[in-house]
PDB file of C-alpha atoms and ligand atoms in Angstrom:
ATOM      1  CA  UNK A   1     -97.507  14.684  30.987  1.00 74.00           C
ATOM      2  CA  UNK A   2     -95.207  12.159  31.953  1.00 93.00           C
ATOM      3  CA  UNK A   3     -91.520  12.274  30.143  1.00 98.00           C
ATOM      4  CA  UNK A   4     -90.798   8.821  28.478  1.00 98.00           C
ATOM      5  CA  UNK A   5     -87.482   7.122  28.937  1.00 98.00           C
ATOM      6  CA  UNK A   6     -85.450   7.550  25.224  1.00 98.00           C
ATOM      7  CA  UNK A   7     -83.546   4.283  24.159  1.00 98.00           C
ATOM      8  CA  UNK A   8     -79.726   5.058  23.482  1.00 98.00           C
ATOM      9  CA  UNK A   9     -77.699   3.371  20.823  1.00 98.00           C
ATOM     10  CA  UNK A  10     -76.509   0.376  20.672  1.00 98.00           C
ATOM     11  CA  UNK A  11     -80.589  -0.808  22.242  1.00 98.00           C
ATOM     12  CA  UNK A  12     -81.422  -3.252  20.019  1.00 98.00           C
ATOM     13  CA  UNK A  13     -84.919  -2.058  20.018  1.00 98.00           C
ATOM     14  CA  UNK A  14     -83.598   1.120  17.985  1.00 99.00           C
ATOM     15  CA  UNK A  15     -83.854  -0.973  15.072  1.00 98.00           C
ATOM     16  CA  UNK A  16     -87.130  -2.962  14.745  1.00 99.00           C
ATOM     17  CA  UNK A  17     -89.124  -1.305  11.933  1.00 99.00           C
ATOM     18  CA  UNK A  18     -92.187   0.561  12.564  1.00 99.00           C
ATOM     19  CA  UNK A  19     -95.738  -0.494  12.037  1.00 98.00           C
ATOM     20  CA  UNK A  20     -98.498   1.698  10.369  1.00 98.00           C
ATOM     21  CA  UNK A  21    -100.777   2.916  13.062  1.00 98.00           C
ATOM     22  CA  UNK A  22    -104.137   1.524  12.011  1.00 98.00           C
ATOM     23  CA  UNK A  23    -106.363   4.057  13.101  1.00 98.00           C
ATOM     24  CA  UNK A  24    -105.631   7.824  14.569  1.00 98.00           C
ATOM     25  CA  UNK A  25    -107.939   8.020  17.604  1.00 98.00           C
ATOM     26  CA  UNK A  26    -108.410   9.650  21.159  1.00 98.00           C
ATOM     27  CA  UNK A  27    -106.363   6.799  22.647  1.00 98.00           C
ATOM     28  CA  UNK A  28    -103.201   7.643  20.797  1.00 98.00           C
ATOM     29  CA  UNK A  29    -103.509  11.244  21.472  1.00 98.00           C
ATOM     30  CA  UNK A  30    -101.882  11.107  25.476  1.00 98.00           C
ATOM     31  CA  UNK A  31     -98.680   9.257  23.686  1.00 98.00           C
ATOM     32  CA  UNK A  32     -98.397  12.305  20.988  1.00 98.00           C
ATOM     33  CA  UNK A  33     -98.981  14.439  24.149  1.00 98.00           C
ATOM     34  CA  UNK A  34     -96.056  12.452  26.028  1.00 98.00           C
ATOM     35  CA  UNK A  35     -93.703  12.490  23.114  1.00 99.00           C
ATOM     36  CA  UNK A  36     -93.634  16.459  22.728  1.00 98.00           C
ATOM     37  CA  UNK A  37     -92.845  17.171  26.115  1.00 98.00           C
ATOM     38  CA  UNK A  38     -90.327  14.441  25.945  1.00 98.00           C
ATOM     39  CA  UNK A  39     -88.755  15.926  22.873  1.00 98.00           C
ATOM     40  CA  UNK A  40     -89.392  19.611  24.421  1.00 98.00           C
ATOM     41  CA  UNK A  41     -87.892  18.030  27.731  1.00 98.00           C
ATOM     42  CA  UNK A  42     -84.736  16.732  25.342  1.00 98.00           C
ATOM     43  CA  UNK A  43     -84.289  20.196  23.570  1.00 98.00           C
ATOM     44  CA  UNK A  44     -84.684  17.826  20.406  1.00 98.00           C
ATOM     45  CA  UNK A  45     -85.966  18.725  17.050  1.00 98.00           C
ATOM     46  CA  UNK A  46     -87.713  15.776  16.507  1.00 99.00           C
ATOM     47  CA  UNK A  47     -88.669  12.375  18.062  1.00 99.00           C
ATOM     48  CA  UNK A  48     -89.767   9.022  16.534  1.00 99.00           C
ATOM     49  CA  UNK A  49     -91.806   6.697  18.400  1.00 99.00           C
ATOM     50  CA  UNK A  50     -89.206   4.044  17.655  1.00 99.00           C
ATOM     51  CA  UNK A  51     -87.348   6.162  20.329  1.00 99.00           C
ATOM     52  CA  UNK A  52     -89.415   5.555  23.435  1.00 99.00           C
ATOM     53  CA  UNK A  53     -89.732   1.688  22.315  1.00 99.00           C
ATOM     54  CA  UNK A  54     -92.983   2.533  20.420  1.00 98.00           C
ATOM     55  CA  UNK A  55     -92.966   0.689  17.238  1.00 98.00           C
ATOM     56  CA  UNK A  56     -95.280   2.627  15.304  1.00 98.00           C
ATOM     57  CA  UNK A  57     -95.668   5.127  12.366  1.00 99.00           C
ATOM     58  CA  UNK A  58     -95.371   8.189  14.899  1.00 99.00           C
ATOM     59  CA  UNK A  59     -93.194  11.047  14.658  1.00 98.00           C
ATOM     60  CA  UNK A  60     -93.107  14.365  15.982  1.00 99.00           C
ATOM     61  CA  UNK A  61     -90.838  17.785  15.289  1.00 99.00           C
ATOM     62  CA  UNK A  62     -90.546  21.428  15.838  1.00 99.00           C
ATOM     63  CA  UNK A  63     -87.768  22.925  14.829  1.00 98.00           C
ATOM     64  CA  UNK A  64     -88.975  26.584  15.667  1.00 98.00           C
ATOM     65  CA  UNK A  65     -86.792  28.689  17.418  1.00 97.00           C
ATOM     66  CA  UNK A  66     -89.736  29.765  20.067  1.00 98.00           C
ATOM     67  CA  UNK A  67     -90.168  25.832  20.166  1.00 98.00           C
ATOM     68  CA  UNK A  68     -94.360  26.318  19.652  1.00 98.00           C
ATOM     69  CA  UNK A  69     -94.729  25.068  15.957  1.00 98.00           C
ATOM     70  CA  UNK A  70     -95.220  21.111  16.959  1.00 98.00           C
ATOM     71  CA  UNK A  71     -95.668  19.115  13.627  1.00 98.00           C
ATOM     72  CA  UNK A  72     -97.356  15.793  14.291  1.00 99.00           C
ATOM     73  CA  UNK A  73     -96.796  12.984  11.059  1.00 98.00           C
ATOM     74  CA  UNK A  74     -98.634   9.730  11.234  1.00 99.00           C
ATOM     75  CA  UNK A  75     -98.101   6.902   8.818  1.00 98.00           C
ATOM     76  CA  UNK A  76     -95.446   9.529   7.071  1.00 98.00           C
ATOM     77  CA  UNK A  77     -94.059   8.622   3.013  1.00 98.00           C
ATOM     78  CA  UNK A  78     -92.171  10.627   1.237  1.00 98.00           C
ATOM     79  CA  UNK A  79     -93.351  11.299  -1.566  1.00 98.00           C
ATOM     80  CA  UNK A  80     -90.509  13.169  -3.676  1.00 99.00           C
ATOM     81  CA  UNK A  81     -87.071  13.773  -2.464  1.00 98.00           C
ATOM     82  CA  UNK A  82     -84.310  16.066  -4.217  1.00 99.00           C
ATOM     83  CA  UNK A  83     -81.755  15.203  -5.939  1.00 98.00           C
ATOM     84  CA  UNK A  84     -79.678  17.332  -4.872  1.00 98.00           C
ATOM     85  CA  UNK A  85     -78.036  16.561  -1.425  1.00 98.00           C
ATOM     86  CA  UNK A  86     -76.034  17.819   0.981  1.00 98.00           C
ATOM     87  CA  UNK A  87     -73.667  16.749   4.218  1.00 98.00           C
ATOM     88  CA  UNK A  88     -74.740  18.125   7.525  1.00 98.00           C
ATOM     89  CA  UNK A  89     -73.612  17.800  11.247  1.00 98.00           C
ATOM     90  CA  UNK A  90     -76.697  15.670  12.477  1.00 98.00           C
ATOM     91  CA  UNK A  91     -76.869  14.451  16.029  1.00 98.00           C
ATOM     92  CA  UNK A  92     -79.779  12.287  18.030  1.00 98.00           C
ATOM     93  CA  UNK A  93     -81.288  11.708  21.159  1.00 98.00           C
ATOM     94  CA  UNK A  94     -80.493   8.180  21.035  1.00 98.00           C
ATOM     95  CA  UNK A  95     -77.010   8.766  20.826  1.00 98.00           C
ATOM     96  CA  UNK A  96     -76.312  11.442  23.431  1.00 98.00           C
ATOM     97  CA  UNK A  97     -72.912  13.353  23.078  1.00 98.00           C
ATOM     98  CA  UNK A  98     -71.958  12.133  18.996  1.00 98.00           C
ATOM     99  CA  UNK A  99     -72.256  14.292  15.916  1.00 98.00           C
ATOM    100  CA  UNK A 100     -71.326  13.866  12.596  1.00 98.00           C
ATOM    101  CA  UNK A 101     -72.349  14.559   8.816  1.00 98.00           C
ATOM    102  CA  UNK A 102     -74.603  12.809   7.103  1.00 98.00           C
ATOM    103  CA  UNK A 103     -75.643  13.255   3.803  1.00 98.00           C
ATOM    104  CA  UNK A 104     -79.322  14.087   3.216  1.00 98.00           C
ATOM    105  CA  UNK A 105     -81.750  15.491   0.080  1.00 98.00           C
ATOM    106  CA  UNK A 106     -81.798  18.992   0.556  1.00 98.00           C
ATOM    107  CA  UNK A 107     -85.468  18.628  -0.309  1.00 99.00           C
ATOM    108  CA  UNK A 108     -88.253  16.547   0.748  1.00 99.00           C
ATOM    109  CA  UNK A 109     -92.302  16.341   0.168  1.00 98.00           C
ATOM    110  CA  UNK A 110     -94.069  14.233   2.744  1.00 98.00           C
ATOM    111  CA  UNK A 111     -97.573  13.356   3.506  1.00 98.00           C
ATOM    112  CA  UNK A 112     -98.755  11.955   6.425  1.00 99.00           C
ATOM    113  CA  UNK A 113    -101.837  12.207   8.997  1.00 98.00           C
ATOM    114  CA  UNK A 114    -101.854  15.262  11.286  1.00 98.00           C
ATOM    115  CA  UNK A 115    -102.732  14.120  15.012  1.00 98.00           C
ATOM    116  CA  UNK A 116    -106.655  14.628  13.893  1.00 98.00           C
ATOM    117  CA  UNK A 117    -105.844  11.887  11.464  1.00 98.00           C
ATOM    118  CA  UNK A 118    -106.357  14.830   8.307  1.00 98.00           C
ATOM    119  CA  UNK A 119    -104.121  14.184   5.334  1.00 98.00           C
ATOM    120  CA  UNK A 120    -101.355  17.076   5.213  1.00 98.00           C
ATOM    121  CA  UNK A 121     -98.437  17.360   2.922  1.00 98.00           C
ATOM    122  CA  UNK A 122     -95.508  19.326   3.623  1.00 98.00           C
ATOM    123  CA  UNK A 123     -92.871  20.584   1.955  1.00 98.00           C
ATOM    124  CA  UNK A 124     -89.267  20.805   3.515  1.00 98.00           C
ATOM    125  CA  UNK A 125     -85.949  21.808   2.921  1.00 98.00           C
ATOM    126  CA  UNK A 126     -83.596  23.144   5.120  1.00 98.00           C
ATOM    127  CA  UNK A 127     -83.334  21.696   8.900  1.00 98.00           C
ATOM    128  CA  UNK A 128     -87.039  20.507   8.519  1.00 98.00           C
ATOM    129  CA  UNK A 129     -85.902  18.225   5.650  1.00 98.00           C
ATOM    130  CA  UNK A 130     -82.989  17.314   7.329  1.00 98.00           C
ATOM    131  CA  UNK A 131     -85.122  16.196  10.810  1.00 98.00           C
ATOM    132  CA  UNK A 132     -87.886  14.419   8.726  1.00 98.00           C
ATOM    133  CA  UNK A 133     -85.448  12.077   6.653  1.00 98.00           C
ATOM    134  CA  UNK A 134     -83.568  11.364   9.789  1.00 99.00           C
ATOM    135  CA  UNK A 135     -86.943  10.948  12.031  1.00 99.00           C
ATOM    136  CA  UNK A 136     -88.226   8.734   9.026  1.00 98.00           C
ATOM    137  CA  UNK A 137     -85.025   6.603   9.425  1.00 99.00           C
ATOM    138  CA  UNK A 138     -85.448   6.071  13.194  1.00 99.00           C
ATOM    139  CA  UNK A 139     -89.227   4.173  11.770  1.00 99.00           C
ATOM    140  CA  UNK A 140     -87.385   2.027   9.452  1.00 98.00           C
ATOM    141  CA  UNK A 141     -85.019   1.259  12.425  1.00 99.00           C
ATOM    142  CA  UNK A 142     -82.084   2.849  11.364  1.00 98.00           C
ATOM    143  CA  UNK A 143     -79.954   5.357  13.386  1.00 99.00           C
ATOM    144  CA  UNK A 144     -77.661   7.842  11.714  1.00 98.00           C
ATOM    145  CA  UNK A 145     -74.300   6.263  13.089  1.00 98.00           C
ATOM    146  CA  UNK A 146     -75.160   4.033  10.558  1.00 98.00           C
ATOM    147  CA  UNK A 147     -74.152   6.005   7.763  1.00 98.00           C
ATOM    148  CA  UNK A 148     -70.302   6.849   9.081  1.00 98.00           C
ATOM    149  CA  UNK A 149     -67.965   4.081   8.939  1.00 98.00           C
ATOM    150  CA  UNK A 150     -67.900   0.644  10.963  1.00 98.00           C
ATOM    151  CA  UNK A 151     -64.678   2.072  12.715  1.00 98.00           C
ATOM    152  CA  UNK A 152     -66.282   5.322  13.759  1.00 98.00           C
ATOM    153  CA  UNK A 153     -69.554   3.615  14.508  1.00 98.00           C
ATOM    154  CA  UNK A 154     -67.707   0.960  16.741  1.00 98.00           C
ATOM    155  CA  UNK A 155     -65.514   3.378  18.451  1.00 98.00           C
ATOM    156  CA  UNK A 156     -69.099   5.334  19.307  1.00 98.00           C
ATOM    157  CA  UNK A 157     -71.003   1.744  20.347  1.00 98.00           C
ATOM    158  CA  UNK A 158     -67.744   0.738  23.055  1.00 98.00           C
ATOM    159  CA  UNK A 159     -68.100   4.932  23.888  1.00 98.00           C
ATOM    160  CA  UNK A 160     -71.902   4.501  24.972  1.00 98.00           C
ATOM    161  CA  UNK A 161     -71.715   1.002  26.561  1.00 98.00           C
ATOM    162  CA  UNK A 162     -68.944   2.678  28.809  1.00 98.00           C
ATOM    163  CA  UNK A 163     -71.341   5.848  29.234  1.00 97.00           C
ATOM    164  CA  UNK A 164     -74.167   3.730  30.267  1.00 96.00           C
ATOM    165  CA  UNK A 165     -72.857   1.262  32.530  1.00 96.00           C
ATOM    166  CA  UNK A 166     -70.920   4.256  34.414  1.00 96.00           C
ATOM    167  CA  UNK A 167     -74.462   5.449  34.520  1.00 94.00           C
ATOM    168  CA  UNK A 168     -76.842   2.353  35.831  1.00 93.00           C
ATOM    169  CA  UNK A 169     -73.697   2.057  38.485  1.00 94.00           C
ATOM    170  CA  UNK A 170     -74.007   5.832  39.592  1.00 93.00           C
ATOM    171  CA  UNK A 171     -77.670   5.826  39.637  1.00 86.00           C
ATOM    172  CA  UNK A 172     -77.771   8.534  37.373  1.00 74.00           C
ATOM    173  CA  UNK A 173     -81.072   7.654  34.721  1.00 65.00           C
ATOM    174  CA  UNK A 174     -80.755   7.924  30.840  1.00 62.00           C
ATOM    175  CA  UNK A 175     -81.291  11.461  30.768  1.00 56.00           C
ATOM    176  CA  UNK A 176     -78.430  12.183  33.082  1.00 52.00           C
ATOM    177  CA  UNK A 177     -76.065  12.741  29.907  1.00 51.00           C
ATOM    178  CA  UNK A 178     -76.345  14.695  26.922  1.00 53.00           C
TER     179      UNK A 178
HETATM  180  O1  GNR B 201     -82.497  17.031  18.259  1.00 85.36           O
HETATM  181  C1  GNR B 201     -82.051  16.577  17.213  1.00 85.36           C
HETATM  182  N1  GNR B 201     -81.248  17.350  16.452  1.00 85.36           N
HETATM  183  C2  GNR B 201     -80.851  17.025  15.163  1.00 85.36           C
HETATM  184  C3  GNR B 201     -79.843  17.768  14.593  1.00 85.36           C
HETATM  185  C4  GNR B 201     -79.410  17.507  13.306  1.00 85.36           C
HETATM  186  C5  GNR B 201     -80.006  16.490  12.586  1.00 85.36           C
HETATM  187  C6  GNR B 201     -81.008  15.715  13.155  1.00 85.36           C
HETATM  188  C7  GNR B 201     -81.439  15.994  14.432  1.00 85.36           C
HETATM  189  S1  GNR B 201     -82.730  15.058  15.118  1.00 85.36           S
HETATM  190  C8  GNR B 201     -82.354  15.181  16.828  1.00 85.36           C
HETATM  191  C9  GNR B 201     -83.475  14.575  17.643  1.00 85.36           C
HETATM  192  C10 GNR B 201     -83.536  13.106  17.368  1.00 85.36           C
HETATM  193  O2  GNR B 201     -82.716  12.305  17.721  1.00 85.36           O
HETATM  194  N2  GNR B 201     -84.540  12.699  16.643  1.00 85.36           N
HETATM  195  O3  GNR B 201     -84.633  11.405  16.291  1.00 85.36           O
HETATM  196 NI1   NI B 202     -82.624  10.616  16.335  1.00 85.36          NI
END
């Protein structure tokens, strides 16, 4: 199961906005496959397709402890959302190193396909909630740095340019940093 190279922020490609996939079938399964154990690979909680420069309606999470409770959400809408909301320390694969809080329903209903293409709701709160709006934001093309400030956001961007071009000189790939 090959491990798929994650785009890191500022790659333009982070924000082109997802297409619906148009039918759930046995050729998207190896790319579901792929995704997981890049995500396992990662130690993330969740990965969107927009991620690994796939611009479709794909996400996938676990946010298990044992890490062996993969969720698969095709074509994904939420459907309700709480009101109520709360500020968290979020972080993403995209933009290796960088925390901060966003703020996020505490509660969220979504349905999407499973990977069998079967309708499933689920309801969310706590760090599910938290990794589905945030996953769900990745298909719209939007990254979380884009919720702090333009001065934090620019001081990250100049951050990760620096990162990567130390990296591409050093030969060390895009997973070398966390
Ligand atoms: O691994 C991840 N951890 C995380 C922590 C708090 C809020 C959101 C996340 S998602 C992130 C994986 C990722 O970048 N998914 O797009
Ligand atoms: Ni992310």
């Amino acid at each position: 199961m090959p491990i798929l190279a994650i785009l890191r922020y500022p790659d333009p490609r982070l924000h082109k906005v997802a297409q619906p996939v148009a039918d759930v079938n046995e050729a998207l399964q190896p790319l579901i496959d792929d995704m997981l154990a890049t995500m396992y690979e990662a130690q993330g909680i969740g990965l969107a397709a927009t991620q690994v420069d796939v611009h479709q309606r794909l996400i996938v999470i676990d946010v298990s402890e044992e890490r062996n409770q993969p969720l698969v959400l095709i074509n994904p809408v939420i459907v309700w959302a709480s009101a109520e909301r709360q500020k968290g320390e979020e972080g993403c694969l995209s933009v290796p190193g960088i925390y901060d809080g966003v703020e996020r329903s505490v509660a969220v209903r979504v349905e999407a396909l499973d990977r069998h293409g079967k309708p499933q709701t689920i309801e969310a709160d706590g760090l599910l909630a938290v990794c589905i709006q945030h996953e769900m934001d990745h298909l719209m093309g939007k990254v979380f740095v884009e919720y702090l400030s333009p001065l934090k956001r620019n001081r990250i961007k100049t951050k990760l340019v620096k990162e990567q071009k130390e990296d591409a000189r050093s030969g060390h790939g895009p997973q070398g940093r966390m």
